[in-house]
Short mmCIF file of N, CA, C and O and ligand atoms in Angstrom, two decimals:
data_model
loop_
_atom_site.label_atom_id
_atom_site.label_comp_id
_atom_site.label_asym_id
_atom_site.label_seq_id
_atom_site.Cartn_x
_atom_site.Cartn_y
_atom_site.Cartn_z
N PRO A 11 73.71 122.62 107.67
CA PRO A 11 74.29 121.15 107.69
C PRO A 11 73.72 120.27 107.19
O PRO A 11 72.29 120.55 106.52
N PRO A 12 73.94 118.46 106.46
CA PRO A 12 73.52 118.03 106.14
C PRO A 12 71.71 117.40 107.41
O PRO A 12 72.01 117.97 108.71
N ASP A 13 71.07 116.95 106.50
CA ASP A 13 69.76 116.20 107.36
C ASP A 13 69.69 115.92 108.28
O ASP A 13 70.65 114.80 108.30
N VAL A 14 69.39 115.99 109.58
CA VAL A 14 69.25 115.68 110.68
C VAL A 14 69.26 114.33 111.26
O VAL A 14 69.80 113.73 111.88
N GLU A 15 67.81 113.93 110.58
CA GLU A 15 67.69 112.57 110.84
C GLU A 15 68.78 111.77 109.31
O GLU A 15 69.00 110.51 110.58
N GLN A 16 69.12 112.04 108.85
CA GLN A 16 69.69 111.07 107.52
C GLN A 16 71.09 110.70 108.70
O GLN A 16 71.93 110.16 109.01
N LEU A 17 71.41 111.95 108.97
CA LEU A 17 72.69 112.29 109.51
C LEU A 17 73.14 111.38 110.66
O LEU A 17 73.53 110.87 111.17
N GLY A 18 71.92 111.54 111.50
CA GLY A 18 71.37 110.35 112.87
C GLY A 18 71.52 108.91 112.51
O GLY A 18 72.15 108.27 113.36
N ARG A 19 70.71 109.03 111.93
CA ARG A 19 70.70 107.20 111.28
C ARG A 19 72.05 106.71 111.11
O ARG A 19 73.15 105.70 111.66
N SER A 20 73.13 107.64 110.09
CA SER A 20 74.29 107.12 109.74
C SER A 20 75.58 107.35 110.98
O SER A 20 76.20 106.18 110.63
N SER A 21 75.31 107.90 111.69
CA SER A 21 76.29 108.32 112.23
C SER A 21 76.20 107.33 113.73
O SER A 21 77.11 105.93 114.26
N TRP A 22 74.67 107.04 114.40
CA TRP A 22 74.57 105.88 115.03
C TRP A 22 74.66 104.69 114.20
O TRP A 22 75.53 103.61 115.39
N THR A 23 75.00 103.99 112.55
CA THR A 23 75.12 103.41 112.27
C THR A 23 76.54 102.92 112.68
O THR A 23 77.34 101.54 112.71
N LEU A 24 77.31 103.83 112.54
CA LEU A 24 78.98 103.88 112.30
C LEU A 24 79.54 103.91 113.76
O LEU A 24 79.64 102.78 114.40
N LEU A 25 78.41 103.90 114.51
CA LEU A 25 78.79 103.76 115.86
C LEU A 25 78.95 102.87 116.95
O LEU A 25 79.27 102.45 117.43
N HIS A 26 77.43 102.12 116.55
CA HIS A 26 77.10 101.00 117.00
C HIS A 26 77.99 99.65 115.98
O HIS A 26 78.85 99.03 117.02
N SER A 27 78.38 99.97 115.41
CA SER A 27 79.41 99.33 114.11
C SER A 27 80.29 99.07 115.34
O SER A 27 81.50 98.15 114.93
N ILE A 28 81.04 100.31 115.48
CA ILE A 28 82.34 100.52 116.06
C ILE A 28 82.54 99.56 117.16
O ILE A 28 83.55 98.94 118.10
N ALA A 29 80.89 99.93 118.46
CA ALA A 29 81.13 99.28 119.63
C ALA A 29 80.74 97.98 119.19
O ALA A 29 81.85 96.91 120.13
N ALA A 30 80.75 97.41 118.15
CA ALA A 30 80.20 95.52 117.64
C ALA A 30 81.70 95.33 117.33
O ALA A 30 81.96 94.11 117.60
N GLN A 31 82.67 95.80 116.96
CA GLN A 31 83.47 94.83 116.25
C GLN A 31 85.02 95.44 117.23
O GLN A 31 85.95 95.19 117.24
N TYR A 32 84.42 96.15 118.60
CA TYR A 32 85.15 96.45 119.62
C TYR A 32 86.46 95.19 120.31
O TYR A 32 85.26 94.28 120.32
N PRO A 33 87.37 95.53 120.52
CA PRO A 33 88.10 94.21 121.81
C PRO A 33 87.27 93.49 122.56
O PRO A 33 86.55 94.36 123.16
N GLN A 34 87.01 92.19 122.95
CA GLN A 34 86.84 92.22 124.52
C GLN A 34 87.55 92.46 125.13
O GLN A 34 87.04 92.08 126.46
N ARG A 35 88.95 92.24 125.04
CA ARG A 35 89.95 92.73 126.31
C ARG A 35 91.05 93.90 125.57
O ARG A 35 91.72 93.77 124.60
N PRO A 36 90.03 94.71 125.22
CA PRO A 36 90.57 96.78 124.94
C PRO A 36 92.24 96.51 125.86
O PRO A 36 92.01 96.50 126.97
N SER A 37 93.27 96.60 124.88
CA SER A 37 94.09 97.33 125.96
C SER A 37 93.99 99.00 126.95
O SER A 37 93.15 99.94 126.31
N PRO A 38 94.70 99.64 127.24
CA PRO A 38 94.75 100.96 127.62
C PRO A 38 95.06 101.61 126.87
O PRO A 38 94.56 102.75 127.03
N THR A 39 95.12 101.54 126.00
CA THR A 39 96.20 102.45 124.91
C THR A 39 94.86 102.64 123.99
O THR A 39 94.15 103.81 124.24
N ILE A 40 94.02 101.66 123.61
CA ILE A 40 92.95 101.54 123.11
C ILE A 40 91.04 101.78 124.13
O ILE A 40 90.92 103.09 123.58
N GLN A 41 91.45 101.41 125.65
CA GLN A 41 90.70 101.80 126.00
C GLN A 41 90.71 104.40 126.68
O GLN A 41 90.08 104.46 126.23
N ARG A 42 91.91 104.32 126.06
CA ARG A 42 91.96 105.68 126.42
C ARG A 42 91.54 106.84 124.86
O ARG A 42 90.51 107.64 124.98
N GLU A 43 91.80 105.36 124.03
CA GLU A 43 91.70 106.61 122.72
C GLU A 43 90.51 106.55 122.28
O GLU A 43 89.70 107.04 121.72
N THR A 44 89.74 105.44 123.23
CA THR A 44 88.07 105.31 121.90
C THR A 44 87.23 106.32 123.38
O THR A 44 86.32 107.42 122.81
N SER A 45 87.64 106.77 124.44
CA SER A 45 87.13 107.61 125.37
C SER A 45 87.01 109.16 124.74
O SER A 45 86.52 109.91 124.72
N THR A 46 88.61 109.20 123.83
CA THR A 46 89.24 110.49 123.47
C THR A 46 88.06 110.34 122.33
O THR A 46 87.24 111.94 122.15
N PHE A 47 87.77 110.10 121.75
CA PHE A 47 87.23 109.89 120.51
C PHE A 47 85.61 110.14 120.44
O PHE A 47 84.80 111.43 119.63
N MET A 48 85.02 109.52 121.51
CA MET A 48 83.88 109.85 122.00
C MET A 48 83.90 110.75 122.08
O MET A 48 82.25 111.68 121.64
N ARG A 49 84.34 111.81 123.20
CA ARG A 49 84.06 113.43 123.57
C ARG A 49 84.73 114.35 122.44
O ARG A 49 84.27 115.38 121.81
N THR A 50 85.95 114.07 121.41
CA THR A 50 86.02 114.22 120.05
C THR A 50 85.36 114.54 118.89
O THR A 50 84.33 115.11 118.53
N PHE A 51 84.53 113.53 118.96
CA PHE A 51 82.60 113.08 118.30
C PHE A 51 81.92 113.75 118.32
O PHE A 51 81.25 114.94 117.65
N ALA A 52 81.68 114.34 119.90
CA ALA A 52 81.01 114.77 120.23
C ALA A 52 80.48 116.16 119.93
O ALA A 52 80.20 116.95 120.16
N LYS A 53 82.34 116.72 120.25
CA LYS A 53 82.53 118.44 119.96
C LYS A 53 81.96 118.49 118.43
O LYS A 53 82.02 119.73 118.19
N LEU A 54 82.04 117.42 117.53
CA LEU A 54 82.28 117.10 115.77
C LEU A 54 81.42 117.79 115.39
O LEU A 54 81.12 118.28 114.07
N TYR A 55 80.84 117.01 116.11
CA TYR A 55 78.64 116.39 115.81
C TYR A 55 78.68 117.41 114.87
O TYR A 55 77.50 118.31 115.77
N PRO A 56 78.09 117.53 113.77
CA PRO A 56 77.26 118.54 112.60
C PRO A 56 76.29 118.90 112.51
O PRO A 56 75.90 118.70 111.72
N CYS A 57 75.80 118.60 113.52
CA CYS A 57 74.38 119.22 114.16
C CYS A 57 74.40 120.05 115.30
O CYS A 57 74.59 119.18 116.45
N TRP A 58 74.66 121.42 115.56
CA TRP A 58 75.43 122.17 116.81
C TRP A 58 73.99 121.83 117.78
O TRP A 58 75.22 121.55 118.60
N THR A 59 73.57 122.24 118.07
CA THR A 59 72.10 122.00 119.11
C THR A 59 72.82 119.99 119.41
O THR A 59 72.53 120.20 120.50
N CYS A 60 72.36 119.46 118.50
CA CYS A 60 72.81 117.91 119.25
C CYS A 60 73.85 117.95 119.60
O CYS A 60 73.82 117.12 120.62
N ALA A 61 74.62 117.84 118.96
CA ALA A 61 76.39 117.82 119.81
C ALA A 61 76.46 118.54 121.12
O ALA A 61 77.04 118.05 122.16
N GLU A 62 75.62 120.01 121.09
CA GLU A 62 75.82 120.40 122.51
C GLU A 62 75.15 119.63 123.43
O GLU A 62 76.24 119.44 124.56
N ASP A 63 74.17 118.98 123.07
CA ASP A 63 73.49 118.13 124.06
C ASP A 63 74.21 117.33 124.80
O ASP A 63 73.89 116.80 125.99
N PHE A 64 74.51 116.78 123.74
CA PHE A 64 75.50 114.70 123.44
C PHE A 64 76.92 115.24 124.53
O PHE A 64 77.07 114.80 125.31
N GLN A 65 77.75 116.17 124.56
CA GLN A 65 78.18 116.91 125.46
C GLN A 65 77.97 117.12 127.14
O GLN A 65 78.73 116.37 127.20
N ASN A 66 76.92 118.03 126.75
CA ASN A 66 75.90 118.62 128.76
C ASN A 66 76.40 116.69 129.26
O ASN A 66 75.75 116.30 130.53
N TRP A 67 74.92 116.16 127.69
CA TRP A 67 75.53 114.72 128.59
C TRP A 67 76.48 113.55 128.89
O TRP A 67 76.63 112.92 130.42
N LEU A 68 76.94 114.12 128.19
CA LEU A 68 78.90 113.40 128.62
C LEU A 68 79.54 113.18 129.98
O LEU A 68 80.18 112.87 129.98
N ALA A 69 79.10 115.05 129.88
CA ALA A 69 80.19 115.72 131.05
C ALA A 69 79.35 114.83 132.62
O ALA A 69 80.03 114.91 133.28
N VAL A 70 78.17 114.49 132.60
CA VAL A 70 77.70 114.18 133.78
C VAL A 70 78.31 112.14 134.10
O VAL A 70 78.85 111.70 133.06
N ASP A 71 79.24 112.26 135.68
CA ASP A 71 80.02 111.71 135.47
C ASP A 71 80.02 110.08 135.18
O ASP A 71 79.95 109.42 134.94
N ALA A 72 78.07 109.50 135.65
CA ALA A 72 77.35 108.30 135.53
C ALA A 72 77.56 107.96 133.99
O ALA A 72 77.25 106.70 133.63
N ASN A 73 77.61 109.17 132.95
CA ASN A 73 77.59 108.83 131.51
C ASN A 73 78.72 109.02 130.83
O ASN A 73 79.12 108.33 129.82
N ALA A 74 80.30 109.06 131.91
CA ALA A 74 81.42 108.77 131.10
C ALA A 74 81.17 107.26 130.52
O ALA A 74 81.35 106.84 130.89
N PRO A 75 82.16 107.30 129.47
CA PRO A 75 82.65 106.23 127.84
C PRO A 75 82.25 105.15 129.32
O PRO A 75 83.96 105.11 129.70
N ARG A 76 81.87 103.89 129.32
CA ARG A 76 83.04 102.29 129.93
C ARG A 76 83.01 102.36 128.91
O ARG A 76 82.55 101.15 127.25
N VAL A 77 84.34 101.66 128.29
CA VAL A 77 85.60 100.81 126.79
C VAL A 77 85.84 100.16 127.97
O VAL A 77 86.84 99.04 127.03
N SER A 78 85.51 99.91 128.67
CA SER A 78 86.71 98.23 129.16
C SER A 78 86.25 96.89 128.18
O SER A 78 87.26 96.07 129.18
N SER A 79 85.54 96.73 128.21
CA SER A 79 85.18 95.66 127.04
C SER A 79 84.28 95.45 126.12
O SER A 79 83.53 97.13 126.07
N ARG A 80 84.02 94.89 125.15
CA ARG A 80 83.02 95.13 123.97
C ARG A 80 81.48 95.12 124.32
O ARG A 80 81.26 95.90 124.44
N ASP A 81 81.22 94.12 125.90
CA ASP A 81 80.06 94.49 126.49
C ASP A 81 79.72 95.69 127.27
O ASP A 81 78.27 96.27 126.91
N GLU A 82 80.88 95.91 127.63
CA GLU A 82 80.52 97.52 128.39
C GLU A 82 80.60 98.54 127.36
O GLU A 82 79.11 98.79 127.63
N PHE A 83 80.89 98.90 126.39
CA PHE A 83 81.38 99.47 125.47
C PHE A 83 80.10 99.66 124.04
O PHE A 83 78.85 100.69 123.90
N GLY A 84 79.27 98.46 124.00
CA GLY A 84 78.51 98.31 123.01
C GLY A 84 76.91 98.69 124.42
O GLY A 84 75.83 99.91 123.84
N ARG A 85 77.33 98.28 125.17
CA ARG A 85 75.34 98.76 125.87
C ARG A 85 75.83 100.06 126.47
O ARG A 85 74.75 100.90 126.37
N TRP A 86 76.97 100.95 126.70
CA TRP A 86 77.25 102.51 126.88
C TRP A 86 76.29 102.57 126.23
O TRP A 86 76.04 103.76 125.71
N MET A 87 77.24 102.97 124.77
CA MET A 87 76.30 103.30 122.98
C MET A 87 74.75 103.39 123.32
O MET A 87 74.51 104.09 123.01
N CYS A 88 74.69 101.79 123.57
CA CYS A 88 73.37 102.15 123.57
C CYS A 88 72.07 102.72 124.37
O CYS A 88 71.67 103.55 123.95
N GLU A 89 72.67 103.35 125.82
CA GLU A 89 72.34 104.12 127.22
C GLU A 89 72.37 106.03 126.33
O GLU A 89 71.87 106.15 126.06
N ALA A 90 73.62 105.96 125.30
CA ALA A 90 73.73 107.36 124.76
C ALA A 90 72.70 107.88 124.03
O ALA A 90 72.17 108.31 123.55
N HIS A 91 72.45 106.80 122.84
CA HIS A 91 71.12 106.65 121.97
C HIS A 91 69.83 106.37 122.59
O HIS A 91 69.04 107.09 121.73
N ASN A 92 69.78 105.62 123.86
CA ASN A 92 68.36 105.54 124.14
C ASN A 92 68.10 107.08 125.17
O ASN A 92 67.27 107.72 125.16
N ALA A 93 69.43 107.96 125.56
CA ALA A 93 69.34 109.33 125.89
C ALA A 93 68.63 109.51 125.15
O ALA A 93 67.92 111.16 125.06
N VAL A 94 68.99 110.18 123.83
CA VAL A 94 69.09 110.86 122.77
C VAL A 94 67.70 110.12 122.19
O VAL A 94 66.73 111.42 122.09
N ASN A 95 67.47 109.13 122.34
CA ASN A 95 66.03 108.56 121.86
C ASN A 95 64.39 109.23 122.96
O ASN A 95 63.77 109.80 122.45
N VAL A 96 64.89 109.34 124.09
CA VAL A 96 64.19 109.95 124.91
C VAL A 96 63.94 111.33 124.96
O VAL A 96 62.82 111.56 125.09
N LYS A 97 64.58 112.01 124.99
CA LYS A 97 64.81 113.08 124.75
C LYS A 97 64.51 113.69 123.39
O LYS A 97 63.24 114.88 123.44
N LEU A 98 63.47 112.81 122.19
CA LEU A 98 63.03 112.97 120.60
C LEU A 98 61.64 112.55 120.99
O LEU A 98 60.95 112.41 120.32
N GLY A 99 61.54 112.29 122.50
CA GLY A 99 60.40 111.07 122.48
C GLY A 99 60.20 110.11 121.89
O GLY A 99 59.19 109.18 121.43
N LYS A 100 61.44 109.01 121.01
CA LYS A 100 60.75 108.10 120.87
C LYS A 100 61.34 106.46 121.37
O LYS A 100 61.76 107.17 122.90
N GLU A 101 60.36 105.31 121.02
CA GLU A 101 61.10 104.40 122.23
C GLU A 101 62.55 104.06 122.60
O GLU A 101 62.87 103.66 122.01
N LYS A 102 62.19 103.76 124.25
CA LYS A 102 64.08 103.35 124.31
C LYS A 102 63.87 101.88 123.77
O LYS A 102 62.90 100.65 123.46
N PHE A 103 65.83 101.42 123.13
CA PHE A 103 65.71 100.25 122.61
C PHE A 103 66.07 99.55 124.43
O PHE A 103 67.02 99.85 124.86
N ASN A 104 65.54 98.13 124.20
CA ASN A 104 66.36 97.14 125.16
C ASN A 104 67.74 96.57 124.86
O ASN A 104 68.19 96.07 123.81
N CYS A 105 68.64 97.46 125.66
CA CYS A 105 69.63 97.54 125.80
C CYS A 105 70.90 95.35 125.57
O CYS A 105 71.15 95.73 125.30
N ASP A 106 69.84 95.05 126.48
CA ASP A 106 70.27 93.62 125.93
C ASP A 106 70.23 92.93 124.97
O ASP A 106 70.89 91.98 124.89
N ARG A 107 69.64 93.34 123.93
CA ARG A 107 69.58 93.22 122.86
C ARG A 107 70.77 93.97 121.52
O ARG A 107 69.87 93.67 119.94
N TRP A 108 71.31 95.15 122.05
CA TRP A 108 72.05 95.86 121.30
C TRP A 108 73.42 94.50 120.24
O TRP A 108 73.27 95.65 119.65
N GLU A 109 74.07 93.66 121.02
CA GLU A 109 74.86 93.33 120.16
C GLU A 109 73.94 92.00 119.36
O GLU A 109 74.67 92.28 117.46
N GLU A 110 72.52 91.38 119.21
CA GLU A 110 71.48 90.57 118.15
C GLU A 110 71.69 92.07 117.35
O GLU A 110 72.17 91.48 116.00
N ARG A 111 71.32 93.10 117.66
CA ARG A 111 70.91 94.20 116.03
C ARG A 111 72.42 94.85 115.82
O ARG A 111 72.17 94.83 114.52
N TRP A 112 73.14 94.47 115.96
CA TRP A 112 74.18 95.18 116.22
C TRP A 112 75.68 94.43 115.32
O TRP A 112 76.88 95.13 115.00
N ARG A 113 75.65 93.25 116.26
CA ARG A 113 76.78 92.04 115.14
C ARG A 113 75.83 90.87 114.85
O ARG A 113 76.54 90.48 114.04
N THR A 114 76.03 90.30 115.59
CA THR A 114 74.76 89.09 115.23
C THR A 114 74.21 88.66 114.99
O THR A 114 73.60 87.29 113.94
N GLY A 115 72.96 89.74 114.57
CA GLY A 115 72.15 89.32 114.02
C GLY A 115 70.94 88.64 114.93
O GLY A 115 71.24 88.37 115.71
N TRP A 116 69.54 89.71 114.43
CA TRP A 116 68.31 88.56 115.47
C TRP A 116 67.93 87.34 115.07
O TRP A 116 68.61 86.71 114.21
N LYS A 117 67.83 86.93 116.25
CA LYS A 117 67.79 85.23 116.29
C LYS A 117 66.06 84.90 115.60
O LYS A 117 65.97 83.82 115.27
N ASP A 118 64.90 86.16 115.72
CA ASP A 118 64.09 85.70 115.49
C ASP A 118 64.07 86.02 114.19
O ASP A 118 64.33 86.88 113.63
P1 FAD B 4 68.06 106.11 114.61
O1 FAD B 4 67.51 106.83 116.22
O2 FAD B 4 68.72 107.07 113.93
O3 FAD B 4 68.34 104.25 115.16
C1 FAD B 4 68.80 104.01 113.75
C2 FAD B 4 68.77 102.27 114.55
O4 FAD B 4 69.48 102.34 115.86
C3 FAD B 4 67.09 102.29 115.05
O5 FAD B 4 66.02 102.06 113.87
C4 FAD B 4 67.41 100.76 115.92
O6 FAD B 4 67.28 100.10 114.97
C5 FAD B 4 68.60 101.22 116.12
N1 FAD B 4 68.40 101.62 117.69
C6 FAD B 4 67.78 102.27 118.55
N2 FAD B 4 67.67 102.57 119.66
C7 FAD B 4 68.68 101.98 119.96
C8 FAD B 4 70.33 102.15 121.40
N3 FAD B 4 69.49 102.84 122.17
N4 FAD B 4 71.04 101.14 120.67
C9 FAD B 4 70.67 100.70 119.72
N5 FAD B 4 70.81 100.30 118.45
C10 FAD B 4 68.90 101.79 118.72
N6 FAD B 4 68.04 114.60 116.31
C11 FAD B 4 67.55 116.12 116.83
O7 FAD B 4 66.50 115.69 116.26
N7 FAD B 4 67.97 116.39 118.04
C12 FAD B 4 69.03 115.97 118.33
O8 FAD B 4 69.63 116.88 119.45
C13 FAD B 4 69.52 114.83 118.02
N8 FAD B 4 70.82 114.20 118.77
C14 FAD B 4 71.64 113.15 118.20
C15 FAD B 4 73.00 113.17 119.28
C16 FAD B 4 73.62 112.01 118.12
C17 FAD B 4 75.46 111.73 119.10
C18 FAD B 4 73.43 111.03 117.38
C19 FAD B 4 74.47 110.14 116.38
C20 FAD B 4 72.30 111.77 116.94
C21 FAD B 4 71.60 112.33 116.74
N9 FAD B 4 69.97 113.04 116.63
C22 FAD B 4 69.03 113.88 116.66
C23 FAD B 4 69.20 112.06 115.87
C24 FAD B 4 68.37 111.07 116.42
O9 FAD B 4 68.96 110.44 117.29
C25 FAD B 4 68.30 109.72 115.21
O10 FAD B 4 69.22 109.37 114.59
C26 FAD B 4 67.19 110.59 113.92
O11 FAD B 4 66.00 111.23 115.02
C27 FAD B 4 66.47 109.16 113.46
O12 FAD B 4 65.57 108.40 113.59
P2 FAD B 4 65.35 106.94 113.62
O13 FAD B 4 64.05 106.60 114.95
O14 FAD B 4 65.62 106.85 112.24
O15 FAD B 4 66.18 105.34 114.30
#
């Protein structure tokens, strides 16, 4: 399999970028497709132990993808990433700043 760290950085870039361009008012179809995409992504992620843990995290009701708006989805993605950060002993990211990091650029 590819290098787990490089794969992770590239994958988070893709996922947060998708959230950053997500519609502010997504149609019901897009919302459904986005939830399905995240669950399929979790199954196909090419680091098997990572994929298994991420699928288990997603299976908890409270962690179901929140896809009703860009802000909801962006925050949900940030929380998903933080769950992995905590597992790996990394610092948690402040999810109030997800959009600054991934869409609008830092203000300072
Ligand atoms: P990364 O965690 O890759 O983050 C990249 C950048 O995103 C950071 O520099 C920061 O600017 C920003 N960022 C950080 N946290 C957040 C956040 N919460 N919200 C928004 N932006 C943020 N690795 C393993 O070793 N074991 C695993 O089980 C594992 N599971 C993974 C599961 C998934 C679904 C994914 C996508 C990756 C997984 N990884 C796993 C990889 C791991 O998350 C990191 O990508 C990798 O360790 C490299 O870390 P990094 O410190 O370079 O920054």
